[in-house]
CSV table of C-alpha atoms in Angstrom, one decimal:
chain,number,residue,atom,x,y,z
A,201,MET,CA,111.3,135.0,57.6
A,202,SER,CA,110.2,135.6,61.2
A,203,PRO,CA,106.8,134.2,62.2
A,204,ARG,CA,104.2,136.5,63.5
A,205,THR,CA,102.1,135.7,66.5
A,206,LEU,CA,98.7,134.0,66.2
A,207,SER,CA,97.0,137.4,66.9
A,208,ASP,CA,98.6,138.8,63.8
A,209,VAL,CA,96.9,136.4,61.3
A,210,ASP,CA,95.5,138.0,58.2
A,211,CYS,CA,93.0,135.1,57.8
A,212,ASP,CA,91.9,131.9,59.3
A,213,VAL,CA,92.4,129.9,56.1
A,214,LEU,CA,94.5,130.9,53.0
A,215,VAL,CA,93.1,129.0,49.9
A,216,VAL,CA,95.6,128.8,47.1
A,217,GLY,CA,93.8,128.4,43.8
A,218,LEU,CA,90.3,129.6,43.0
A,219,GLY,CA,89.0,127.0,40.6
A,220,PRO,CA,85.8,125.2,41.5
A,221,VAL,CA,87.3,123.3,44.4
A,222,GLY,CA,89.0,126.3,45.9
A,223,ALA,CA,85.9,128.4,45.4
A,224,ALA,CA,83.6,125.8,46.9
A,225,LEU,CA,85.9,125.3,49.9
A,226,ALA,CA,86.2,129.1,50.5
A,227,ALA,CA,82.4,129.5,50.2
A,228,LEU,CA,81.7,126.6,52.6
A,229,LEU,CA,84.2,128.1,55.1
A,230,VAL,CA,82.7,131.6,55.0
A,231,ARG,CA,79.3,130.1,55.5
A,232,ALA,CA,80.6,128.5,58.7
A,233,GLY,CA,82.0,131.9,59.9
A,234,VAL,CA,85.6,131.3,58.9
A,235,LYS,CA,87.7,134.3,57.6
A,236,VAL,CA,89.2,133.3,54.3
A,237,MET,CA,91.7,134.7,51.8
A,238,ALA,CA,91.6,133.1,48.4
A,239,ILE,CA,94.2,133.7,45.8
A,240,ASP,CA,94.6,132.8,42.2
A,241,ARG,CA,97.4,133.6,39.6
A,242,SER,CA,94.8,134.3,36.9
A,243,THR,CA,92.6,137.4,37.0
A,244,GLU,CA,89.8,135.5,35.1
A,245,VAL,CA,88.1,132.1,35.4
A,246,TYR,CA,90.1,129.5,33.6
A,247,PRO,CA,89.2,129.8,29.9
A,248,LEU,CA,90.0,126.3,28.6
A,249,PRO,CA,87.7,123.2,28.7
A,250,ARG,CA,87.7,121.3,32.0
A,251,ALA,CA,84.8,119.6,33.8
A,252,ALA,CA,81.6,118.9,32.0
A,253,HIS,CA,79.8,116.8,34.6
A,254,PHE,CA,78.9,116.8,38.3
A,255,ASP,CA,76.7,114.4,40.2
A,256,HIS,CA,73.8,114.8,42.6
A,257,GLU,CA,76.0,115.0,45.7
A,258,ILE,CA,77.7,118.0,44.3
A,259,MET,CA,74.4,119.7,43.4
A,260,ARG,CA,73.5,119.2,47.1
A,261,VAL,CA,76.7,121.1,48.0
A,262,PHE,CA,75.6,123.8,45.6
A,263,GLN,CA,72.2,123.8,47.3
A,264,ALA,CA,73.8,124.3,50.7
A,265,LEU,CA,75.6,127.3,49.3
A,266,GLY,CA,72.4,128.7,47.8
A,267,VAL,CA,73.6,128.6,44.2
A,268,ALA,CA,71.8,125.4,42.9
A,269,ASP,CA,69.4,127.5,40.9
A,270,ALA,CA,72.0,129.8,39.5
A,271,ILE,CA,74.2,126.9,38.4
A,272,GLY,CA,71.1,125.0,37.2
A,273,LEU,CA,70.6,127.7,34.6
A,274,HIS,CA,73.8,126.4,33.0
A,275,ALA,CA,73.3,122.7,33.5
A,276,ARG,CA,70.9,120.0,32.5
A,277,PRO,CA,70.3,116.5,33.9
A,278,ALA,CA,72.8,114.0,32.5
A,279,PRO,CA,71.2,111.6,29.9
A,280,ALA,CA,72.0,108.0,29.3
A,281,TYR,CA,75.7,107.1,28.7
A,282,GLU,CA,76.5,104.6,26.0
A,283,PHE,CA,79.7,102.8,25.0
A,284,ARG,CA,79.6,102.0,21.3
A,285,ALA,CA,81.8,99.9,19.1
A,286,ALA,CA,83.2,101.3,15.9
A,287,ASP,CA,80.3,99.7,13.9
A,288,GLY,CA,77.7,101.4,16.2
A,289,GLN,CA,76.8,98.4,18.4
A,290,VAL,CA,76.0,99.3,22.0
A,291,LEU,CA,78.6,97.6,24.2
A,292,MET,CA,77.3,99.0,27.5
A,293,ARG,CA,74.7,101.5,28.6
A,294,PHE,CA,74.1,103.5,31.8
A,295,ASP,CA,70.6,104.8,32.3
A,296,LEU,CA,70.7,107.8,34.7
A,297,PRO,CA,67.3,108.5,36.4
A,298,ILE,CA,66.7,112.2,36.6
A,299,ASP,CA,63.8,112.3,39.1
A,300,ARG,CA,65.3,110.7,42.2
A,301,SER,CA,68.7,110.2,43.8
A,302,PRO,CA,70.0,110.0,47.4
A,303,SER,CA,70.5,113.7,47.4
A,304,GLY,CA,67.0,114.6,46.1
A,305,TRP,CA,68.4,115.9,42.8
A,306,ALA,CA,69.0,114.3,39.4
A,307,THR,CA,71.6,111.6,39.3
A,308,GLY,CA,74.0,113.8,37.4
A,309,TYR,CA,74.3,117.0,35.4
A,310,MET,CA,76.1,118.2,32.3
A,311,PHE,CA,77.2,121.8,32.8
A,312,ASN,CA,79.3,124.8,31.7
A,313,GLN,CA,82.1,125.0,34.3
A,314,PRO,CA,82.9,128.8,34.0
A,315,ALA,CA,79.3,129.6,34.9
A,316,ALA,CA,79.5,127.5,38.1
A,317,GLU,CA,82.8,129.1,39.0
A,318,HIS,CA,81.2,132.6,38.6
A,319,ALA,CA,78.3,131.6,40.9
A,320,LEU,CA,80.7,130.3,43.6
A,321,ARG,CA,82.9,133.4,43.3
A,322,ALA,CA,79.8,135.6,43.7
A,323,ILE,CA,79.3,134.1,47.2
A,324,LEU,CA,82.8,135.2,48.1
A,325,ALA,CA,82.4,138.6,46.6
A,326,ALA,CA,79.3,139.2,48.8
A,327,SER,CA,80.8,137.9,52.0
A,328,PRO,CA,82.7,140.2,54.5
A,329,LEU,CA,84.6,137.2,55.6
A,330,ALA,CA,86.2,136.6,52.2
A,331,ASP,CA,89.2,138.4,50.7
A,332,ILE,CA,89.7,137.5,47.0
A,333,ARG,CA,93.1,138.3,45.5
A,334,LEU,CA,93.2,137.7,41.8
A,335,GLY,CA,96.6,138.0,40.0
A,336,TRP,CA,98.3,136.7,43.2
A,337,GLY,CA,100.5,133.6,43.2
A,338,PHE,CA,101.9,131.3,45.7
A,339,LEU,CA,105.7,131.3,46.1
A,340,GLY,CA,106.5,129.5,49.3
A,341,LEU,CA,105.7,129.0,53.0
A,342,GLU,CA,107.0,128.4,56.5
A,343,GLN,CA,104.8,127.0,59.3
A,344,ASP,CA,105.1,126.9,63.0
A,345,ASP,CA,102.9,125.8,66.0
A,346,ASP,CA,100.6,128.8,65.5
A,347,GLY,CA,100.1,129.2,61.8
A,348,VAL,CA,101.5,129.4,58.3
A,349,SER,CA,103.5,132.3,56.8
A,350,ALA,CA,103.0,132.3,53.0
A,351,ARG,CA,105.1,134.2,50.6
A,352,LEU,CA,103.0,135.4,47.7
A,353,SER,CA,103.4,137.3,44.4
A,354,SER,CA,101.1,140.2,43.7
A,355,PRO,CA,100.7,143.0,41.1
A,356,ALA,CA,102.4,145.2,43.7
A,357,GLY,CA,105.3,142.9,44.4
A,358,GLU,CA,106.0,140.1,46.9
A,359,GLN,CA,103.7,140.0,49.9
A,360,MET,CA,103.6,138.0,53.2
A,361,VAL,CA,100.3,136.6,54.5
A,362,ARG,CA,99.8,134.9,57.8
A,363,ALA,CA,97.1,132.3,58.2
A,364,ARG,CA,96.1,129.7,60.7
A,365,TYR,CA,95.8,127.1,57.9
A,366,LEU,CA,96.6,126.9,54.2
A,367,VAL,CA,94.9,124.7,51.7
A,368,GLY,CA,96.5,124.1,48.3
A,369,CYS,CA,93.7,123.9,45.6
A,370,ASP,CA,96.2,124.9,43.0
A,371,GLY,CA,95.7,122.0,40.5
A,372,ALA,CA,97.7,119.2,39.0
A,373,SER,CA,101.0,121.0,39.0
A,374,SER,CA,100.4,122.2,42.6
A,375,ARG,CA,103.2,124.5,43.8
A,376,VAL,CA,102.0,124.0,47.3
A,377,ARG,CA,102.4,120.2,47.0
A,378,GLU,CA,105.8,120.7,45.4
A,379,THR,CA,106.9,123.0,48.2
A,380,LEU,CA,106.0,120.4,50.8
A,381,GLY,CA,107.9,117.8,48.9
A,382,ILE,CA,104.9,115.5,48.6
A,383,GLY,CA,105.2,112.8,46.0
A,384,LEU,CA,102.6,111.3,43.7
A,385,GLU,CA,101.6,107.7,43.2
A,386,ASP,CA,101.3,107.0,39.5
A,387,PHE,CA,98.5,104.6,38.5
A,388,ARG,CA,100.2,104.1,35.2
A,389,PHE,CA,97.6,105.4,32.8
A,390,ASP,CA,98.6,108.2,30.5
A,391,GLU,CA,96.9,109.1,27.2
A,392,PRO,CA,96.8,112.4,25.3
A,393,TRP,CA,93.4,113.7,24.2
A,394,LEU,CA,92.1,116.7,22.3
A,395,VAL,CA,89.1,118.3,24.1
A,396,VAL,CA,86.8,120.6,22.1
A,397,ASP,CA,83.9,122.6,23.4
A,398,ALA,CA,81.4,124.0,20.9
A,399,ILE,CA,78.5,126.4,21.0
A,400,VAL,CA,75.6,124.8,19.2
A,401,PRO,CA,72.3,126.4,18.0
A,402,PRO,CA,68.9,125.1,19.2
A,403,ASP,CA,68.4,123.2,15.9
A,404,ALA,CA,71.7,121.4,15.9
A,405,ARG,CA,71.6,117.7,15.3
A,406,THR,CA,73.9,116.8,18.2
A,407,PRO,CA,73.3,113.4,20.0
A,408,ASP,CA,70.9,113.6,22.9
A,409,ILE,CA,72.8,111.1,25.0
A,410,ASN,CA,76.4,110.9,26.1
A,411,LEU,CA,78.5,108.6,23.9
A,412,GLN,CA,81.9,106.9,24.2
A,413,ILE,CA,82.9,105.6,20.7
A,414,CYS,CA,85.3,102.8,21.3
A,415,ASP,CA,86.8,103.0,17.8
A,416,PRO,CA,90.4,101.6,17.6
A,417,VAL,CA,91.2,104.0,14.7
A,418,ARG,CA,90.5,107.0,17.0
A,419,PRO,CA,88.5,106.7,20.3
A,420,VAL,CA,86.0,109.6,20.7
A,421,THR,CA,83.9,111.0,23.5
A,422,CYS,CA,80.8,113.0,22.6
A,423,VAL,CA,78.8,114.5,25.5
A,424,LEU,CA,76.3,117.2,26.3
A,425,MET,CA,77.3,120.2,28.4
A,426,GLY,CA,75.1,123.0,29.6
A,427,PRO,CA,72.3,124.3,27.4
A,428,GLY,CA,73.7,125.4,24.0
A,429,ARG,CA,77.0,123.6,24.3
A,430,HIS,CA,78.5,120.2,23.3
A,431,ARG,CA,81.8,118.6,23.8
A,432,TRP,CA,84.0,116.2,21.8
A,433,GLU,CA,87.2,114.5,22.9
A,434,PHE,CA,89.5,112.8,20.4
A,435,MET,CA,92.3,110.6,21.4
A,436,LEU,CA,95.6,111.5,19.7
A,437,ARG,CA,97.2,109.0,17.4
A,438,PRO,CA,100.9,108.2,17.6
A,439,GLY,CA,102.9,111.0,16.1
A,440,GLU,CA,100.2,113.7,16.4
A,441,THR,CA,101.3,116.8,18.3
A,442,ALA,CA,99.3,119.3,20.4
A,443,GLU,CA,100.1,122.1,18.0
A,444,GLN,CA,98.8,120.1,15.1
A,445,VAL,CA,95.5,118.9,16.6
A,446,LEU,CA,94.7,122.3,18.1
A,447,ASP,CA,94.4,123.9,14.6
A,448,ASP,CA,90.8,124.5,13.7
A,449,ASN,CA,91.5,123.1,10.2
A,450,PHE,CA,92.3,119.8,12.0
A,451,ILE,CA,89.3,120.0,14.3
A,452,ARG,CA,86.5,120.9,11.9
A,453,PRO,CA,86.6,117.7,9.8
A,454,LEU,CA,86.5,115.6,13.0
A,455,ILE,CA,83.3,117.3,14.2
A,456,GLU,CA,81.8,117.6,10.7
A,457,ALA,CA,81.8,113.8,10.5
A,458,TRP,CA,79.0,113.9,13.1
A,459,ASP,CA,76.8,115.9,10.8
A,460,CYS,CA,75.5,118.2,13.5
A,461,GLY,CA,75.0,121.3,11.4
A,462,PRO,CA,76.7,124.7,11.9
A,463,LEU,CA,78.4,125.2,15.2
A,464,GLU,CA,81.1,127.4,16.8
A,465,ILE,CA,84.3,126.1,18.3
A,466,GLU,CA,84.5,127.9,21.6
A,467,ARG,CA,87.4,126.3,23.5
A,468,LYS,CA,90.0,123.6,22.9
A,469,ALA,CA,92.9,122.1,24.7
A,470,VAL,CA,95.1,119.0,24.8
A,471,TYR,CA,95.2,117.1,28.1
A,472,ARG,CA,97.0,114.0,29.3
A,473,PHE,CA,94.4,111.8,30.9
A,474,HIS,CA,96.2,110.1,33.8
A,475,GLY,CA,95.7,108.7,37.3
A,476,LEU,CA,97.8,110.2,40.2
A,477,ALA,CA,97.3,110.5,44.0
A,478,ALA,CA,99.3,112.4,46.5
A,479,GLN,CA,101.1,110.3,49.1
A,480,THR,CA,99.9,112.5,51.9
A,481,TRP,CA,97.3,115.2,51.9
A,482,ARG,CA,98.3,117.0,55.1
A,483,SER,CA,101.5,118.5,56.5
A,484,ASP,CA,100.6,120.0,59.8
A,485,ARG,CA,98.8,123.2,59.0
A,486,VAL,CA,98.9,122.8,55.2
A,487,LEU,CA,96.5,120.6,53.3
A,488,LEU,CA,95.8,119.6,49.7
A,489,ALA,CA,92.5,119.3,47.9
A,490,GLY,CA,91.2,118.6,44.4
A,491,ASP,CA,93.7,118.0,41.6
A,492,ALA,CA,96.6,119.0,43.9
A,493,ALA,CA,95.7,115.8,45.9
A,494,HIS,CA,94.5,113.5,43.1
A,495,GLN,CA,93.9,113.3,39.3
A,496,MET,CA,91.9,110.9,37.3
A,497,PRO,CA,90.8,110.3,33.7
A,498,PRO,CA,87.5,111.9,32.9
A,499,PHE,CA,85.7,108.7,31.8
A,500,ALA,CA,83.7,108.3,35.0
A,501,GLY,CA,83.0,112.1,35.3
A,502,GLN,CA,84.3,112.2,38.8
A,503,GLY,CA,87.3,114.5,38.7
A,504,MET,CA,85.7,117.8,39.8
A,505,CYS,CA,83.1,115.9,41.9
A,506,SER,CA,86.0,114.4,43.9
A,507,GLY,CA,87.5,117.8,44.5
A,508,VAL,CA,84.2,119.3,45.7
A,509,ARG,CA,83.8,116.3,48.0
A,510,ASP,CA,87.2,117.1,49.4
A,511,ALA,CA,86.0,120.7,50.1
A,512,ALA,CA,82.8,119.5,51.8
A,513,ASN,CA,84.7,117.1,54.0
A,514,LEU,CA,87.5,119.5,54.9
A,515,ALA,CA,85.4,122.7,55.4
A,516,TRP,CA,83.4,121.6,58.4
A,517,LYS,CA,86.5,120.1,60.1
A,518,LEU,CA,88.6,123.2,59.6
A,519,ALA,CA,85.7,125.3,60.9
A,520,ALA,CA,85.4,123.2,64.0
A,521,VAL,CA,89.1,123.3,64.7
A,522,ILE,CA,89.4,127.1,64.1
A,523,GLY,CA,86.2,127.7,66.2
A,524,ASP,CA,87.9,125.6,69.0
A,525,SER,CA,85.1,123.1,69.1
A,526,ALA,CA,87.4,120.3,67.8
A,527,ASP,CA,91.0,119.3,68.3
A,528,PRO,CA,93.4,119.7,65.3
A,529,SER,CA,93.7,115.9,65.3
A,530,LEU,CA,90.3,115.9,63.6
A,531,LEU,CA,92.0,117.0,60.4
A,532,ASP,CA,93.8,113.6,60.3
A,533,SER,CA,90.4,112.1,59.4
A,534,TYR,CA,90.4,114.1,56.1
A,535,GLN,CA,92.7,111.9,54.1
A,536,ALA,CA,91.6,108.7,56.0
A,537,GLU,CA,88.1,109.3,54.7
A,538,ARG,CA,88.7,110.8,51.3
A,539,ASP,CA,91.8,108.9,50.0
A,540,PRO,CA,90.2,105.4,49.8
A,541,HIS,CA,87.2,106.8,47.9
A,542,VAL,CA,89.4,108.8,45.5
A,543,ARG,CA,91.6,105.7,44.8
A,544,ALA,CA,88.5,103.6,44.0
A,545,LEU,CA,87.3,106.2,41.6
A,546,ILE,CA,90.7,106.5,39.9
A,547,GLN,CA,90.7,102.8,39.4
A,548,LEU,CA,87.1,102.9,38.0
A,549,ALA,CA,88.0,105.7,35.6
A,550,ILE,CA,91.2,104.0,34.5
A,551,GLY,CA,89.2,100.7,33.9
A,552,MET,CA,86.7,102.6,31.8
A,553,GLY,CA,89.6,104.3,30.0
A,554,ARG,CA,91.3,101.1,29.1
A,555,VAL,CA,88.1,99.9,27.5
A,556,VAL,CA,87.8,103.1,25.5
A,557,CYS,CA,91.5,103.6,24.6
A,558,ALA,CA,92.2,100.1,23.2
A,559,THR,CA,93.6,100.3,19.6
A,560,ASP,CA,95.0,96.8,19.0
A,561,PRO,CA,92.6,95.1,16.6
A,562,ALA,CA,92.7,91.7,18.3
A,563,GLU,CA,92.3,93.3,21.7
A,564,VAL,CA,89.4,95.4,20.5
A,565,ALA,CA,87.6,92.4,18.9
A,566,ALA,CA,87.9,90.4,22.1
A,567,ARG,CA,86.7,93.4,24.2
A,568,ASP,CA,83.7,93.9,22.0
A,569,ALA,CA,82.7,90.2,22.1
A,570,GLN,CA,83.1,90.1,25.8
A,571,MET,CA,81.0,93.2,26.4
A,572,LEU,CA,78.3,92.1,24.0
A,573,ALA,CA,78.1,88.7,25.7
A,574,ALA,CA,77.9,90.3,29.1
A,575,GLN,CA,75.2,92.6,28.0
A,576,ALA,CA,73.2,89.7,26.5
A,577,ALA,CA,73.5,87.9,29.8
A,578,GLY,CA,72.1,90.8,31.7
A,579,ALA,CA,75.4,91.5,33.5
A,580,PRO,CA,75.5,94.9,35.2
A,581,PRO,CA,77.7,97.6,33.6
A,582,ILE,CA,80.8,99.0,35.2
A,583,PRO,CA,80.1,99.6,39.0
A,584,PRO,CA,78.6,103.0,39.7
A,585,SER,CA,80.6,105.8,41.3
A,586,ALA,CA,78.5,106.2,44.4
A,587,PRO,CA,80.8,106.8,47.4
A,588,ALA,CA,81.4,103.9,49.7
A,589,ALA,CA,81.0,104.2,53.4
A,590,PHE,CA,84.1,105.4,55.2
A,591,GLY,CA,85.9,102.5,56.8
A,592,ALA,CA,87.7,104.8,59.2
A,593,GLY,CA,87.8,108.5,60.2
A,594,ALA,CA,85.4,110.7,62.2
A,595,ILE,CA,82.7,108.2,62.6
A,596,LEU,CA,81.3,105.9,65.3
A,597,ALA,CA,82.7,102.8,63.8
A,598,GLY,CA,80.6,99.7,64.2
A,599,SER,CA,77.3,101.4,64.4
A,600,ALA,CA,74.8,100.8,61.6
A,601,GLY,CA,75.2,103.2,58.7
A,602,ALA,CA,78.4,104.9,60.1
A,603,GLY,CA,80.4,106.5,57.3
A,604,ALA,CA,77.6,106.2,54.7
A,605,TYR,CA,76.1,109.1,52.8
A,606,PHE,CA,72.9,110.3,54.4
A,607,PRO,CA,70.0,110.9,51.9
A,608,GLN,CA,68.1,114.1,51.5
A,609,PRO,CA,64.3,113.4,51.5
A,610,TRP,CA,62.2,115.9,49.6
A,611,SER,CA,58.6,116.5,48.9
A,612,GLN,CA,56.7,118.4,46.3
A,613,GLY,CA,53.8,120.5,47.6
A,614,PRO,CA,51.8,123.6,46.8
A,615,ALA,CA,54.6,125.8,48.2
A,616,GLY,CA,57.2,124.1,46.0
A,617,THR,CA,59.9,121.6,46.6
A,618,GLU,CA,60.8,121.1,50.3
A,619,ARG,CA,64.2,119.5,50.9
A,620,LEU,CA,65.6,118.2,54.2
A,621,ASP,CA,68.8,120.3,54.2
A,622,ASP,CA,66.8,123.6,53.8
A,623,VAL,CA,64.6,122.6,56.7
A,624,LEU,CA,67.3,121.6,59.1
A,625,GLY,CA,70.2,124.0,58.1
A,626,PRO,CA,74.0,123.7,58.0
A,627,ASP,CA,74.9,122.2,61.4
A,628,ALA,CA,75.3,118.5,62.3
A,629,TRP,CA,71.9,116.9,63.0
A,630,LEU,CA,70.9,114.5,65.8
A,631,ILE,CA,67.6,113.0,64.5
A,632,THR,CA,65.7,111.4,67.3
A,633,PRO,CA,62.3,109.8,67.9
A,634,SER,CA,61.1,112.6,70.2
A,635,GLY,CA,62.4,115.9,71.6
A,636,GLY,CA,64.9,116.2,74.3
A,637,ALA,CA,67.6,118.4,75.7
A,638,PRO,CA,69.3,120.9,73.4
A,639,GLY,CA,72.4,119.6,71.6
A,640,PRO,CA,75.9,120.9,71.9
A,641,GLN,CA,77.1,123.8,69.9
A,642,GLY,CA,77.1,122.9,66.2
A,643,VAL,CA,74.6,120.1,66.6
A,644,ARG,CA,70.9,120.6,65.9
A,645,VAL,CA,68.7,118.1,67.8
A,646,VAL,CA,65.4,117.5,65.9
A,647,ALA,CA,62.6,115.1,66.7
A,648,LEU,CA,60.9,113.0,64.1
A,649,ASP,CA,57.6,114.4,65.3
A,650,ASP,CA,58.7,118.0,64.8
A,651,PRO,CA,56.1,119.8,62.6
A,652,ALA,CA,58.9,121.0,60.3
A,653,LEU,CA,59.4,117.4,59.3
A,654,ILE,CA,55.8,116.5,58.7
A,655,HIS,CA,56.4,115.7,55.0
A,656,LEU,CA,59.9,114.3,55.3
A,657,ALA,CA,59.7,112.2,58.5
A,658,PRO,CA,58.4,109.0,56.8
A,659,ALA,CA,61.6,108.7,54.7
A,660,LEU,CA,63.7,109.3,57.8
A,661,ILE,CA,61.8,106.7,59.8
A,662,ALA,CA,62.3,104.2,57.0
A,663,TRP,CA,66.0,104.9,56.9
A,664,LEU,CA,66.3,104.3,60.7
A,665,ASP,CA,64.1,101.3,60.6
A,666,ALA,CA,66.1,99.7,57.8
A,667,ARG,CA,69.1,99.9,60.2
A,668,ASP,CA,67.2,99.0,63.4
A,669,ALA,CA,68.5,102.4,64.7
A,670,LEU,CA,66.9,104.6,67.4
A,671,ALA,CA,68.6,107.8,66.3
A,672,VAL,CA,71.2,109.1,63.8
A,673,LEU,CA,73.8,111.8,64.0
A,674,VAL,CA,74.6,113.3,60.6
A,675,ARG,CA,77.7,115.4,60.1
A,676,PRO,CA,77.7,118.8,58.4
A,677,ASP,CA,79.0,117.2,55.2
A,678,ARG,CA,75.9,114.9,55.3
A,679,TYR,CA,77.8,111.7,56.0
A,680,VAL,CA,76.6,109.6,58.9
A,681,PHE,CA,78.7,109.9,62.1
A,682,GLY,CA,76.8,107.0,63.7
A,683,THR,CA,73.5,105.6,65.0
A,684,GLY,CA,72.4,104.5,68.4
A,685,ALA,CA,71.0,106.1,71.6
A,686,PRO,CA,70.8,109.9,71.3
A,687,GLU,CA,72.9,110.7,74.5
A,688,ALA,CA,75.6,108.1,73.5
A,689,LEU,CA,75.8,109.6,70.0
A,690,LEU,CA,76.4,113.1,71.4
A,691,ASP,CA,79.1,111.8,73.8
A,692,ALA,CA,80.8,109.9,71.0
A,693,TYR,CA,80.7,112.9,68.7
A,694,ALA,CA,82.2,115.1,71.3
A,695,ALA,CA,84.9,112.6,72.0
A,696,GLN,CA,85.6,112.2,68.2
A,697,LEU,CA,86.1,116.0,68.0
A,698,GLY,CA,88.5,115.8,70.9
A,699,ARG,CA,86.3,117.8,73.3
A,700,ALA,CA,85.0,116.0,76.3
A,701,ALA,CA,82.6,118.9,77.2
A,702,VAL,CA,81.0,121.3,74.7
A,703,THR,CA,79.0,124.4,75.5
A,704,THR,CA,75.3,123.7,74.8
A,705,SER,CA,72.9,125.9,72.9
A,706,SER,CA,69.2,125.9,72.1
A,707,GLY,CA,69.9,124.0,68.9
């Protein structure tokens, strides 16, 4: 195939795969003014059970996209999470506060994934910058110095699409990853589970907290989803097949044992819960995100969350590179920042999974005794999944708070809830003690004495004081670039983007 010139591109970014990660990435890109084509082999939202949980940081992304309320209709704050022994004893409990988190939202949410995907796709359907092609599949690619030429299948036959960049969000069996020849690191955890989503009436006697039943006979997960739905997950026993356990006659007795009352089996699937990570997430102008880049067991509820974090991290960098306000080398920071966090979460989820999936009686007895003793001694449960500060990447390393997640203060007043992101908008922010010169393009300079921050400034001042910092520069994905003197921060940010001089605006 002969490459076309840069002026011939059909889109800035071709997103392959329109699940929640691909849809979130595409929506973030069009919000930043990037022309996107998004394709998916299916003509419908994926019909089988997948994610049931997202955390406060993901709700903040949904807020930025203007769909927090729409998705909130199909979600509810995540309740406590208990690990119980076969005899019902509580081995470990996580209490999840619903009224406050670093993002200004509930700590976590249980939700119905198809509803969230529809909300994200609606953003794309309404944007003149988005071109959605359903029923289109990825076949192959070639790339050159100016872009990517992708070969796609469509209802009308094979098509060629030219893009500046391509992002594979095409899931665990990613054809994009396979085409690039990128291998996977196996974390050596692989267990088959039956996942069942049920529609439950308002008077159903379902548990009101999330449960992990660590029963060696058959480990079970029982969790809330969005309103009117509940999920069960059952680990397969040796010798059981997917065809056998997907039969409703097999499923009903398992659920009836919970004595929840009448309910309707909505969706069911068998998945292998495993931990995998791509060896590299970028090959020149082609990148991977979500399950194409990493997969983890669901026990920490961080699979989809990790993919949406990929999207938030990658979107602003692609927009900066495509808008010529950053050098393409900025994209090297994507894996440098996201990979360590993902690997930590894979290890956390596998650690929780090994607790749950134990079936040897002696091992289970020792596990239960150890966990009960730790609980009696007041030992903390398994470490939380809060993202660690980036150790390297697009940050001002060495400055206080660099690479950490920046909180979103909020206040409740007569006019409703006021949140920092809504006040300051989508750009990077330089938050300073007092006003000054306008910032460079893409950076909003805001003073702590700005009237717009009258209700939010105390929390921002407290954050700066705790780090003995004069000012902070917050990236568009709401991670801290660095702290220090305002002018030095702007210079360091421009240098990090690979642009010594940037056109200024009124901010």
